[in-house]
Amino acid sequence: MLDYKSPIPLHYQLRSTIENRIESGQWKPGDRVPSEFELGEEFHISRTTVRQALGDLVNQGLLTRLKGRGTFVSQPRIQQHLTRLTSFTQDMHARGKQPGAKTLQLEVVISPAHISKSLQVELNEPVILLKRLRMADGVPMAVETAFLSHRLCSPLLEEDLSQGSLYELLRRKLKIIPSHASQSLESVLCPRTEAQLLGITKGSPVLSIRRVTYGRDGLPFETVESYYRGDRYIFYAELSINPVS
């Protein structure tokens, strides 16, 4: 119960109570949360106070509001380290989830100017366009659009890219071993096409990631843009302070 005499605001106390119910497993992912009225009746507080607590938890990512249906406990987010170069398949296996992919597009196209620059190839040189929907336990997680050097990766056109890790295939078939990458990340509103693929509403917040990946020879072989569901993913990094000289 809430402590009505405490200096701690009631909406904060309610938020902590709900967090405890989720962390303890009393409320499981996908469970519908009681309505504002029901919570107000249970804790003898106003709907305004309940609304504030629920809003905080939605912003925190613990709860999800579905229009016309109510508020639900969010699915656990997958954490991915920003300072390690791993494949989607490796990330999912490491978290006990079954990775999957649906190939949406695989063809040879003429390289646009910005792709030519990233891959360090001639303007209008052929490149491989690979677009895939990435899934974990059958749930859509990300849409990836990759451009790969045709000169280095043309044998991929004969492969089934809906199974397994692209990086593992590159290692095994082409002896291309990813060494390092440059990457940028920003929060954007999801475009219509990607939103439909991810099963979310157009304009929902997603994480847009752009990456250029290099092999051990120092040459770029891939540039990729991905849209990750903001309600399913957390990217984190461990930071340290350089000693003061």
Short mmCIF file of C-alpha atoms in Angstrom, two decimals:
data_model
loop_
_atom_site.label_atom_id
_atom_site.label_comp_id
_atom_site.label_asym_id
_atom_site.label_seq_id
_atom_site.Cartn_x
_atom_site.Cartn_y
_atom_site.Cartn_z
CA MET A 1 0.00 0.00 0.00
CA LEU A 2 0.98 3.62 -0.35
CA ASP A 3 2.15 5.75 2.54
CA TYR A 4 -0.10 8.81 2.42
CA LYS A 5 1.93 10.59 5.12
CA SER A 6 5.26 10.16 3.36
CA PRO A 7 6.96 13.17 1.74
CA ILE A 8 7.50 10.95 -1.31
CA PRO A 9 4.88 11.92 -3.96
CA LEU A 10 2.06 9.41 -4.38
CA HIS A 11 2.62 9.04 -8.12
CA TYR A 12 6.24 8.06 -7.42
CA GLN A 13 5.14 5.53 -4.80
CA LEU A 14 2.64 4.03 -7.22
CA ARG A 15 5.27 3.85 -9.95
CA SER A 16 7.60 1.95 -7.60
CA THR A 17 4.78 -0.42 -6.62
CA ILE A 18 4.03 -1.21 -10.25
CA GLU A 19 7.73 -1.69 -11.00
CA ASN A 20 7.93 -4.19 -8.13
CA ARG A 21 4.94 -6.11 -9.46
CA ILE A 22 6.62 -6.38 -12.87
CA GLU A 23 10.06 -7.30 -11.50
CA SER A 24 8.57 -9.94 -9.18
CA GLY A 25 6.67 -11.57 -12.04
CA GLN A 26 3.26 -10.77 -10.57
CA TRP A 27 2.58 -8.85 -13.78
CA LYS A 28 4.13 -10.60 -16.75
CA PRO A 29 5.06 -9.29 -20.22
CA GLY A 30 1.88 -8.93 -22.28
CA ASP A 31 -0.42 -8.69 -19.24
CA ARG A 32 -3.00 -5.92 -19.33
CA VAL A 33 -2.54 -3.38 -16.55
CA PRO A 34 -5.64 -2.39 -14.54
CA SER A 35 -7.27 0.79 -15.80
CA GLU A 36 -6.69 4.21 -14.28
CA PHE A 37 -10.04 3.91 -12.52
CA GLU A 38 -9.25 0.45 -11.14
CA LEU A 39 -5.83 1.51 -9.85
CA GLY A 40 -7.33 4.65 -8.36
CA GLU A 41 -9.89 2.54 -6.51
CA GLU A 42 -7.26 0.06 -5.31
CA PHE A 43 -4.87 2.68 -3.95
CA HIS A 44 -7.43 5.37 -3.06
CA ILE A 45 -5.80 8.04 -5.21
CA SER A 46 -6.96 10.25 -8.05
CA ARG A 47 -6.90 9.22 -11.69
CA THR A 48 -4.59 12.16 -12.35
CA THR A 49 -2.01 10.65 -9.98
CA VAL A 50 -2.43 7.22 -11.59
CA ARG A 51 -2.11 8.73 -15.07
CA GLN A 52 1.16 10.41 -14.09
CA ALA A 53 2.63 7.17 -12.73
CA LEU A 54 1.58 5.16 -15.78
CA GLY A 55 2.92 7.85 -18.11
CA ASP A 56 6.31 7.70 -16.40
CA LEU A 57 6.42 3.92 -16.84
CA VAL A 58 5.43 4.17 -20.51
CA ASN A 59 8.24 6.67 -21.07
CA GLN A 60 10.56 4.31 -19.19
CA GLY A 61 9.58 1.48 -21.52
CA LEU A 62 8.13 -0.83 -18.86
CA LEU A 63 4.56 -0.30 -20.07
CA THR A 64 3.07 0.04 -23.54
CA ARG A 65 -0.18 1.81 -24.46
CA LEU A 66 -2.23 0.30 -27.29
CA LYS A 67 -4.91 2.60 -28.65
CA GLY A 68 -8.39 1.32 -27.89
CA ARG A 69 -7.07 -1.66 -25.92
CA GLY A 70 -5.41 -0.34 -22.79
CA THR A 71 -1.98 -0.43 -21.16
CA PHE A 72 0.17 -3.56 -21.12
CA VAL A 73 3.42 -4.76 -19.58
CA SER A 74 6.11 -4.40 -22.23
CA GLN A 75 8.17 -7.29 -23.51
CA PRO A 76 11.71 -7.31 -22.06
CA ARG A 77 14.10 -5.23 -24.14
CA ILE A 78 17.18 -6.78 -25.68
CA GLN A 79 20.41 -5.09 -24.68
CA GLN A 80 23.18 -4.69 -27.23
CA HIS A 81 26.63 -3.40 -26.44
CA LEU A 82 27.64 -0.43 -28.58
CA THR A 83 31.37 -1.13 -28.42
CA ARG A 84 31.33 -4.72 -29.70
CA LEU A 85 31.02 -5.75 -33.34
CA THR A 86 28.64 -8.70 -33.35
CA SER A 87 26.00 -10.00 -35.71
CA PHE A 88 22.26 -10.00 -35.00
CA THR A 89 22.40 -13.81 -34.93
CA GLN A 90 25.14 -13.79 -32.29
CA ASP A 91 23.22 -11.25 -30.18
CA MET A 92 20.06 -13.36 -30.19
CA HIS A 93 21.84 -16.64 -29.43
CA ALA A 94 23.67 -14.95 -26.54
CA ARG A 95 20.28 -14.02 -25.05
CA GLY A 96 18.69 -17.43 -25.51
CA LYS A 97 16.46 -16.35 -28.38
CA GLN A 98 16.02 -17.97 -31.78
CA PRO A 99 17.17 -15.57 -34.52
CA GLY A 100 15.37 -15.44 -37.83
CA ALA A 101 15.33 -13.44 -41.02
CA LYS A 102 13.07 -12.87 -43.99
CA THR A 103 14.81 -11.73 -47.16
CA LEU A 104 12.80 -8.87 -48.63
CA GLN A 105 15.16 -7.84 -51.41
CA LEU A 106 18.36 -9.30 -52.87
CA GLU A 107 19.62 -7.86 -56.13
CA VAL A 108 22.45 -6.06 -57.88
CA VAL A 109 21.95 -2.30 -58.20
CA ILE A 110 23.98 0.67 -59.34
CA SER A 111 25.71 2.26 -56.39
CA PRO A 112 24.30 5.66 -55.30
CA ALA A 113 26.87 8.36 -54.54
CA HIS A 114 26.72 8.05 -50.74
CA ILE A 115 27.04 4.25 -50.92
CA SER A 116 30.01 4.51 -53.31
CA LYS A 117 31.72 6.79 -50.83
CA SER A 118 31.07 4.47 -47.88
CA LEU A 119 32.20 1.32 -49.73
CA GLN A 120 35.10 3.13 -51.45
CA VAL A 121 33.97 2.01 -54.91
CA GLU A 122 33.54 3.90 -58.15
CA LEU A 123 30.36 5.89 -58.68
CA ASN A 124 27.69 3.77 -60.44
CA GLU A 125 29.65 0.59 -59.75
CA PRO A 126 27.42 -2.49 -59.15
CA VAL A 127 26.72 -3.30 -55.50
CA ILE A 128 24.55 -5.91 -53.79
CA LEU A 129 21.38 -4.65 -52.10
CA LEU A 130 20.20 -6.92 -49.29
CA LYS A 131 17.10 -5.98 -47.29
CA ARG A 132 15.96 -8.27 -44.50
CA LEU A 133 13.44 -8.35 -41.67
CA ARG A 134 15.22 -9.60 -38.56
CA MET A 135 13.27 -11.52 -35.92
CA ALA A 136 13.76 -13.02 -32.47
CA ASP A 137 11.55 -15.98 -31.53
CA GLY A 138 9.41 -15.04 -34.52
CA VAL A 139 8.86 -11.45 -33.36
CA PRO A 140 9.95 -8.65 -35.75
CA MET A 141 12.85 -6.71 -34.24
CA ALA A 142 14.58 -4.76 -37.00
CA VAL A 143 14.61 -3.95 -40.70
CA GLU A 144 18.11 -3.97 -42.20
CA THR A 145 19.03 -2.56 -45.61
CA ALA A 146 22.62 -3.45 -46.48
CA PHE A 147 24.76 -2.61 -49.48
CA LEU A 148 27.72 -4.93 -50.02
CA SER A 149 30.63 -4.72 -52.38
CA HIS A 150 29.71 -6.73 -55.47
CA ARG A 151 33.38 -7.25 -56.28
CA LEU A 152 34.01 -8.85 -52.88
CA CYS A 153 30.66 -10.46 -52.12
CA SER A 154 29.05 -11.55 -55.42
CA PRO A 155 28.84 -15.25 -54.36
CA LEU A 156 26.26 -14.20 -51.76
CA LEU A 157 23.71 -13.88 -54.56
CA GLU A 158 23.56 -17.69 -54.71
CA GLU A 159 23.06 -18.16 -50.97
CA ASP A 160 19.97 -18.45 -48.78
CA LEU A 161 20.32 -15.39 -46.56
CA SER A 162 17.17 -16.06 -44.55
CA GLN A 163 19.05 -18.48 -42.31
CA GLY A 164 22.15 -18.05 -40.19
CA SER A 165 24.58 -15.18 -39.78
CA LEU A 166 25.72 -13.10 -42.74
CA TYR A 167 29.05 -12.47 -41.04
CA GLU A 168 29.57 -16.20 -40.46
CA LEU A 169 28.76 -16.86 -44.12
CA LEU A 170 31.27 -14.21 -45.17
CA ARG A 171 33.92 -15.84 -43.00
CA ARG A 172 33.24 -19.36 -44.19
CA LYS A 173 32.60 -18.80 -47.90
CA LEU A 174 34.57 -15.68 -48.78
CA LYS A 175 37.22 -15.47 -46.06
CA ILE A 176 35.99 -11.95 -45.22
CA ILE A 177 36.45 -11.48 -41.48
CA PRO A 178 34.82 -8.38 -39.97
CA SER A 179 37.41 -6.42 -38.07
CA HIS A 180 35.88 -3.10 -37.03
CA ALA A 181 33.09 -0.70 -37.93
CA SER A 182 32.04 2.93 -37.70
CA GLN A 183 28.49 3.39 -36.46
CA SER A 184 26.00 6.15 -35.71
CA LEU A 185 22.71 5.87 -33.84
CA GLU A 186 19.74 8.21 -33.56
CA SER A 187 16.10 8.12 -32.56
CA VAL A 188 13.73 8.75 -35.49
CA LEU A 189 10.07 8.33 -36.37
CA CYS A 190 9.53 5.09 -38.23
CA PRO A 191 8.66 5.38 -41.95
CA ARG A 192 5.47 3.73 -43.18
CA THR A 193 7.05 0.75 -44.98
CA GLU A 194 9.33 -0.21 -42.11
CA ALA A 195 6.52 0.31 -39.59
CA GLN A 196 4.32 -2.17 -41.44
CA LEU A 197 7.13 -4.73 -41.45
CA LEU A 198 7.82 -4.26 -37.75
CA GLY A 199 4.15 -4.38 -36.80
CA ILE A 200 4.13 -0.91 -35.26
CA THR A 201 2.35 2.35 -36.02
CA LYS A 202 3.83 4.70 -38.60
CA GLY A 203 5.72 7.43 -36.78
CA SER A 204 6.52 5.27 -33.74
CA PRO A 205 9.97 5.95 -32.26
CA VAL A 206 12.66 3.61 -33.58
CA LEU A 207 16.44 3.48 -33.38
CA SER A 208 18.09 4.20 -36.71
CA ILE A 209 21.59 2.77 -36.98
CA ARG A 210 24.03 3.39 -39.81
CA ARG A 211 27.17 1.29 -39.95
CA VAL A 212 30.13 0.76 -42.27
CA THR A 213 31.93 -2.53 -41.63
CA TYR A 214 35.55 -3.23 -42.53
CA GLY A 215 37.47 -6.47 -43.02
CA ARG A 216 40.91 -7.32 -41.69
CA ASP A 217 42.44 -5.86 -44.84
CA GLY A 218 41.04 -2.48 -43.83
CA LEU A 219 38.61 -2.31 -46.76
CA PRO A 220 34.87 -1.69 -46.26
CA PHE A 221 32.69 -4.53 -47.49
CA GLU A 222 29.29 -3.47 -46.09
CA THR A 223 27.27 -0.38 -45.29
CA VAL A 224 23.93 -0.93 -43.59
CA GLU A 225 21.03 1.13 -42.31
CA SER A 226 18.76 -0.50 -39.75
CA TYR A 227 15.55 0.43 -37.98
CA TYR A 228 15.27 -1.23 -34.56
CA ARG A 229 12.06 -1.23 -32.55
CA GLY A 230 12.50 1.27 -29.74
CA ASP A 231 10.24 -0.77 -27.46
CA ARG A 232 12.34 -3.91 -27.86
CA TYR A 233 15.94 -2.72 -27.87
CA ILE A 234 18.36 -0.96 -25.54
CA PHE A 235 21.86 -0.03 -26.69
CA TYR A 236 24.42 0.54 -23.98
CA ALA A 237 28.12 1.22 -23.57
CA GLU A 238 30.61 1.05 -20.74
CA LEU A 239 32.49 4.32 -20.41
CA SER A 240 35.63 5.25 -18.54
CA ILE A 241 37.33 8.52 -17.75
CA ASN A 242 40.83 9.10 -19.07
CA PRO A 243 43.22 9.80 -16.22
CA VAL A 244 44.11 13.46 -15.86
CA SER A 245 47.71 14.02 -16.85
#
